[in-house]
Amino acid sequence: MSERHRLLITRRMPDAVTRRAQSDYDAVINPDDRIMPEAEWLAAAEGKDALMIASSEKITSDVVDRLPGSVRMIATYSVGYEHIDVAAVKASGRIVTNTPDVLNEAVADIAMLCLLGAARRSYEGQTLVRNGAWVGWHATMLLGKDLTGARLGILGMGGIGRAVARRARGFGLEIHYHNRSRLPEDQEEGATFHESAESLASVSDFLSISCPSTEETRGMINDDLIARMPPDAVLVNTARGDIVDDDAVIAALTSSRLFAAGLDVFRGEPALDARYRDLPNVFLLPHLGSATVNTRNAMGFCCLDNLDAFFAGKPCPTAL
Ligand code: 8YV
């Protein structure tokens, strides 16, 4: 039997992923899923051939300098890689991979949940029922916003954005998008391209964020962009919390400049800006975008496929 490569998995994985990792690798897995301080996981990485990390582990250039020499490959269990200095990892001669595509549909489902949850005042409705404060049906109780005939702006029309568009069409929304580059016509499926985020905002009765967090997109949803949106618009974020300026969004929700927001991700999560908790017009989820059994398995298998390819001397299917 050939020698098994040594792998550190920094977070607990779904059972099927754990089984495969343990059968194919000499795998050390974070036993209690406590987020390990940097020094602790770096120490655990000593002597390992590869790391399977999540977005909780930050790979800055300084961390790259301190990685044990034995570590030749890093697979992140995420599509997003803003927690990794990819250039520094590559410059150190290591390979780094992510998990694109496999989570598109699950995240798009959560985007629709956030959109509907916000538009139809689900948090307020739930609270009323659970608190026993519901006194009965009213013609004017918790009136929300229609999706049919409204315009949905999608910021970032990659795989997740396109999966959101497919679902939203079924709800009668007209699709607009802004992306670094215009999509080929067959991928647009009738969606209207906007050259700028400002132009997209101006037609977005609903605005859903599905772009990566980059230097360019961080803080993009600010006072100026919100001011360009139609009155009573709804904001949805399933991408990364730092794309929105929390002060701007909270002010707009408080003044009802925005009708509502549906948020699955937060700057500094899980320590989100506490003001969100007190706002009735936000529908909040704890970063559930990719959280289905099939999707989380597929993400793990994607990491393992990359590791298998790397150690077989083949190109990694989803190398960054
Ligand atoms: C991950 C995500 O589960 O893939 C991403 O980028 O946001 C989530 O699906 C999470 O980041 C853990 O790595």
Coordinates of C-alpha atoms and ligand atoms in Angstrom, one line a residue:
M1 CA 0.0 0.0 0.0
S2 CA 1.4 3.4 -1.0
E3 CA 2.0 5.9 1.9
R4 CA -1.0 8.1 2.6
H5 CA -0.4 11.8 2.5
R6 CA -0.9 13.8 5.7
L7 CA -3.8 16.2 5.7
L8 CA -4.9 18.7 8.3
I9 CA -8.7 19.5 8.1
T10 CA -9.3 22.6 10.2
R11 CA -13.0 22.3 10.6
R12 CA -15.4 19.4 11.2
M13 CA -16.8 18.0 7.9
P14 CA -20.0 16.2 7.0
D15 CA -19.8 12.4 7.6
A16 CA -19.4 11.4 3.9
V17 CA -16.5 13.8 3.5
T18 CA -14.9 12.7 6.7
R19 CA -15.1 9.1 5.7
R20 CA -13.5 9.7 2.3
A21 CA -10.8 11.9 3.8
Q22 CA -10.0 9.3 6.5
S23 CA -9.9 6.4 4.0
D24 CA -7.7 8.2 1.5
Y25 CA -5.5 10.4 3.7
D26 CA -3.7 10.3 7.0
A27 CA -6.2 13.0 8.1
V28 CA -6.2 15.0 11.3
I29 CA -9.5 16.7 11.8
N30 CA -10.4 19.5 14.2
P31 CA -12.2 17.3 16.8
D32 CA -14.6 19.7 18.4
D33 CA -15.0 22.3 15.5
R34 CA -13.8 25.1 17.7
I35 CA -12.2 27.7 15.5
M36 CA -8.5 27.2 16.2
P37 CA -6.4 30.3 16.8
E38 CA -3.8 30.8 14.1
A39 CA -0.9 29.7 16.2
E40 CA -2.7 26.5 17.0
W41 CA -3.6 25.4 13.5
L42 CA -0.2 26.4 12.2
A43 CA 1.3 24.1 14.9
A44 CA -1.1 21.4 13.8
A45 CA 0.0 21.9 10.2
E46 CA 3.6 20.8 11.1
G47 CA 4.6 17.8 9.0
K48 CA 1.3 17.8 7.0
D49 CA 1.4 17.6 3.2
A50 CA -1.7 19.6 2.7
L51 CA -4.4 21.7 4.4
M52 CA -8.2 21.7 4.0
I53 CA -9.4 24.9 5.5
A54 CA -12.5 27.0 5.6
S55 CA -13.0 30.8 5.5
S56 CA -12.4 30.9 9.3
E57 CA -8.6 30.4 8.6
K58 CA -7.0 33.5 7.2
I59 CA -4.0 32.8 4.9
T60 CA -2.3 36.2 4.8
S61 CA 1.1 36.6 3.2
D62 CA 2.5 36.6 6.8
V63 CA 0.9 33.2 7.4
V64 CA 2.2 31.9 4.1
D65 CA 5.7 32.8 5.4
R66 CA 5.1 30.8 8.5
L67 CA 3.5 27.7 6.9
P68 CA 5.5 24.6 7.5
G69 CA 7.6 23.7 4.5
S70 CA 5.9 20.3 4.3
V71 CA 2.6 21.9 3.3
R72 CA 2.4 21.9 -0.5
M73 CA -1.2 22.4 -1.2
I74 CA -4.2 24.3 0.3
A75 CA -7.8 23.4 -0.5
T76 CA -10.4 25.9 0.8
Y77 CA -13.9 24.5 1.6
S78 CA -15.5 27.6 0.0
V79 CA -16.1 29.3 -3.3
G80 CA -15.0 32.6 -1.7
Y81 CA -11.3 33.1 -1.2
E82 CA -11.0 36.6 0.2
H83 CA -9.5 35.0 3.3
I84 CA -6.5 33.9 1.2
D85 CA -3.7 35.9 -0.3
V86 CA -3.7 33.8 -3.4
A87 CA -0.7 35.6 -5.0
A88 CA 1.4 34.9 -1.8
V89 CA 0.4 31.2 -1.7
K90 CA 1.3 30.8 -5.4
A91 CA 4.6 32.8 -5.0
S92 CA 5.5 30.3 -2.3
G93 CA 5.2 27.5 -4.8
R94 CA 2.1 26.0 -3.4
I95 CA -1.2 25.2 -5.1
V96 CA -4.5 26.6 -3.8
T97 CA -8.0 25.5 -4.8
N98 CA -11.6 26.5 -4.0
T99 CA -15.1 25.0 -4.6
P100 CA -16.8 26.9 -7.4
D101 CA -20.2 25.9 -9.0
V102 CA -21.2 23.0 -6.6
L103 CA -22.9 25.5 -4.3
N104 CA -24.6 27.7 -6.9
E105 CA -28.1 26.2 -6.6
A106 CA -28.1 26.0 -2.8
V107 CA -26.9 29.6 -2.4
A108 CA -29.5 30.8 -5.0
D109 CA -32.2 29.1 -2.9
I110 CA -31.1 31.1 0.1
A111 CA -31.1 34.3 -1.9
M112 CA -34.7 33.7 -2.8
L113 CA -35.5 32.9 0.8
C114 CA -33.9 36.2 1.9
L115 CA -35.7 38.0 -0.9
L116 CA -39.1 36.6 -0.1
G117 CA -38.4 36.8 3.7
A118 CA -37.7 40.5 3.4
A119 CA -40.4 41.3 0.8
R120 CA -43.1 39.6 2.7
R121 CA -42.1 40.7 6.2
S122 CA -41.5 37.1 7.5
Y123 CA -39.6 38.1 10.6
E124 CA -42.4 40.3 11.8
G125 CA -45.0 37.6 10.9
Q126 CA -43.0 34.9 12.7
T127 CA -42.6 37.1 15.8
L128 CA -46.3 37.8 15.9
V129 CA -47.2 34.2 15.8
R130 CA -44.5 33.0 18.2
N131 CA -45.2 35.7 20.7
G132 CA -48.9 34.9 20.8
A133 CA -49.5 38.6 19.8
W134 CA -51.4 37.7 16.6
V135 CA -55.0 38.9 17.2
G136 CA -56.3 37.7 13.9
W137 CA -56.5 38.5 10.2
H138 CA -56.5 42.1 9.1
A139 CA -56.8 43.5 5.5
T140 CA -53.9 45.8 6.3
M141 CA -51.7 43.5 8.4
L142 CA -48.0 43.2 7.5
L143 CA -48.4 44.2 3.9
G144 CA -45.3 43.4 1.8
K145 CA -44.0 43.9 -1.7
D146 CA -45.0 42.1 -4.9
L147 CA -42.3 40.3 -6.8
T148 CA -44.4 39.9 -10.0
G149 CA -43.6 42.7 -12.4
A150 CA -40.8 44.2 -10.3
R151 CA -37.2 44.5 -11.3
L152 CA -34.4 42.4 -9.8
G153 CA -30.9 43.8 -10.1
I154 CA -28.2 41.1 -9.6
L155 CA -24.7 42.4 -8.7
G156 CA -22.3 39.7 -9.9
M157 CA -23.6 37.4 -12.6
G158 CA -21.4 34.4 -12.1
G159 CA -22.8 30.9 -11.5
I160 CA -24.7 32.0 -8.3
G161 CA -26.1 35.1 -9.9
R162 CA -27.4 33.2 -12.9
A163 CA -29.0 30.6 -10.6
V164 CA -30.7 33.4 -8.8
A165 CA -31.9 34.8 -12.1
R166 CA -33.4 31.5 -13.2
R167 CA -35.4 31.2 -10.0
A168 CA -36.4 34.9 -10.0
R169 CA -37.8 34.7 -13.5
G170 CA -40.3 32.1 -12.2
F171 CA -41.5 34.7 -9.7
G172 CA -42.2 37.2 -12.5
L173 CA -39.2 39.4 -11.8
E174 CA -37.5 41.2 -14.6
I175 CA -33.8 40.6 -14.5
H176 CA -31.1 43.2 -14.7
Y177 CA -27.4 42.7 -13.9
H178 CA -24.0 44.3 -13.5
N179 CA -20.9 42.2 -13.9
R180 CA -17.2 42.9 -14.7
S181 CA -18.0 41.9 -18.2
R182 CA -21.1 41.4 -20.2
L183 CA -22.3 37.7 -20.5
P184 CA -22.7 36.0 -23.9
E185 CA -26.3 36.3 -25.0
D186 CA -27.2 32.7 -24.3
Q187 CA -26.1 33.1 -20.7
E188 CA -28.0 36.4 -20.3
E189 CA -31.3 34.7 -21.0
G190 CA -33.0 38.0 -21.6
A191 CA -31.4 39.8 -18.6
T192 CA -30.4 43.5 -19.2
F193 CA -26.7 44.3 -18.7
H194 CA -25.7 47.5 -16.9
E195 CA -22.2 49.0 -17.4
S196 CA -22.1 50.2 -13.8
A197 CA -23.4 49.3 -10.3
E198 CA -24.9 52.8 -10.2
S199 CA -27.0 52.2 -13.3
L200 CA -28.0 48.8 -11.9
A201 CA -29.1 50.3 -8.6
S202 CA -31.3 52.8 -10.3
V203 CA -33.6 50.1 -11.7
S204 CA -33.4 47.7 -8.8
D205 CA -36.7 47.3 -6.9
F206 CA -34.8 44.3 -5.5
L207 CA -31.0 44.2 -5.4
S208 CA -29.3 40.9 -4.8
I209 CA -25.5 40.7 -4.2
S210 CA -23.7 37.7 -5.6
C211 CA -20.2 39.0 -6.4
P212 CA -17.0 38.2 -4.6
S213 CA -15.6 40.4 -1.9
T214 CA -12.6 42.2 -3.6
E215 CA -10.9 45.6 -3.2
E216 CA -13.3 46.8 -5.8
T217 CA -16.6 45.6 -4.3
R218 CA -15.9 46.1 -0.6
G219 CA -18.3 48.8 0.8
M220 CA -19.9 49.1 -2.6
I221 CA -23.5 49.3 -1.2
N222 CA -23.0 52.7 0.4
D223 CA -25.1 55.8 0.9
D224 CA -24.6 56.9 -2.7
L225 CA -25.7 53.6 -4.2
I226 CA -28.7 53.3 -1.9
A227 CA -29.8 56.9 -2.8
R228 CA -29.9 55.8 -6.5
M229 CA -32.2 52.9 -5.8
P230 CA -36.0 53.3 -6.3
P231 CA -37.9 54.1 -3.1
D232 CA -39.0 51.1 -1.0
A233 CA -36.3 48.8 -2.5
V234 CA -35.2 45.5 -1.0
L235 CA -31.6 44.5 -0.5
V236 CA -30.4 40.9 -0.4
N237 CA -26.9 39.8 0.4
T238 CA -25.8 36.2 0.2
A239 CA -22.2 37.0 -0.8
R240 CA -20.0 38.7 1.8
G241 CA -20.9 41.1 4.6
D242 CA -18.2 43.6 3.8
I243 CA -19.7 44.4 0.4
V244 CA -22.3 46.5 2.2
D245 CA -21.5 49.6 4.3
D246 CA -23.5 48.7 7.4
D247 CA -24.0 52.3 8.5
A248 CA -25.6 53.1 5.2
V249 CA -27.8 50.1 5.1
I250 CA -28.9 50.4 8.7
A251 CA -29.7 54.1 8.2
A252 CA -31.7 53.4 5.1
L253 CA -33.6 50.6 6.8
T254 CA -34.3 52.8 9.9
S255 CA -35.6 55.6 7.8
S256 CA -37.6 53.2 5.5
R257 CA -35.6 54.5 2.5
L258 CA -35.1 50.8 2.0
F259 CA -38.2 48.7 2.5
A260 CA -36.3 45.7 3.9
A261 CA -33.2 43.6 3.6
G262 CA -32.6 39.9 3.6
L263 CA -29.1 39.1 4.9
D264 CA -27.3 35.8 5.1
V265 CA -23.8 37.2 5.6
F266 CA -22.2 39.9 7.7
R267 CA -19.1 41.9 8.1
G268 CA -17.1 40.3 11.0
E269 CA -19.6 37.5 11.4
P270 CA -20.7 35.9 13.6
A271 CA -20.3 39.2 15.5
L272 CA -22.7 41.2 13.2
D273 CA -23.5 44.8 13.8
A274 CA -25.9 44.6 16.7
R275 CA -28.2 47.3 15.3
Y276 CA -29.5 44.7 12.8
R277 CA -31.0 42.7 15.6
D278 CA -33.4 45.5 16.5
L279 CA -34.7 46.3 13.1
P280 CA -38.0 44.7 12.2
N281 CA -37.5 45.0 8.5
V282 CA -34.5 42.7 8.2
F283 CA -34.7 39.0 7.6
L284 CA -31.5 37.5 9.1
L285 CA -29.9 34.1 8.5
P286 CA -26.6 32.8 9.9
H287 CA -24.6 32.2 6.7
L288 CA -26.7 29.3 5.5
G289 CA -26.1 29.8 1.8
S290 CA -24.4 26.5 1.0
A291 CA -25.8 24.6 4.0
T292 CA -27.5 21.5 2.6
V293 CA -26.2 18.0 3.0
N294 CA -25.7 17.4 -0.7
T295 CA -24.0 20.8 -1.3
R296 CA -21.7 20.5 1.8
N297 CA -20.7 17.0 0.6
A298 CA -20.1 18.2 -2.9
M299 CA -17.9 21.0 -1.5
G300 CA -15.9 18.5 0.5
F301 CA -15.6 16.1 -2.5
C302 CA -14.4 19.0 -4.6
C303 CA -11.6 19.7 -2.1
L304 CA -10.7 16.0 -2.0
D305 CA -10.8 15.7 -5.9
N306 CA -8.3 18.6 -6.0
L307 CA -6.1 17.0 -3.3
D308 CA -6.2 13.6 -5.2
A309 CA -5.3 15.3 -8.5
F310 CA -2.4 17.2 -6.8
F311 CA -0.9 14.1 -5.2
A312 CA -1.3 12.1 -8.5
G313 CA 0.7 14.8 -10.2
K314 CA -2.3 16.0 -12.3
P315 CA -3.7 19.5 -12.7
C316 CA -6.2 20.4 -9.9
P317 CA -9.7 20.8 -11.4
T318 CA -10.4 24.1 -9.5
A319 CA -7.1 25.6 -8.9
L320 CA -7.1 29.4 -8.3
Ligands
8YV1 C1 -18.7 28.3 3.1 C2 -19.2 30.3 1.6 O1 -19.4 27.2 3.6 O2 -18.3 29.0 -0.1 C3 -18.3 30.1 0.4 O3 -17.6 31.0 0.0 O4 -19.5 31.4 1.9 C4 -19.7 29.1 2.4 O5 -20.4 28.3 1.5 C5 -18.1 29.0 4.2 O6 -17.4 30.2 3.7 C6 -17.0 28.1 5.0 O7 -15.8 28.1 4.3

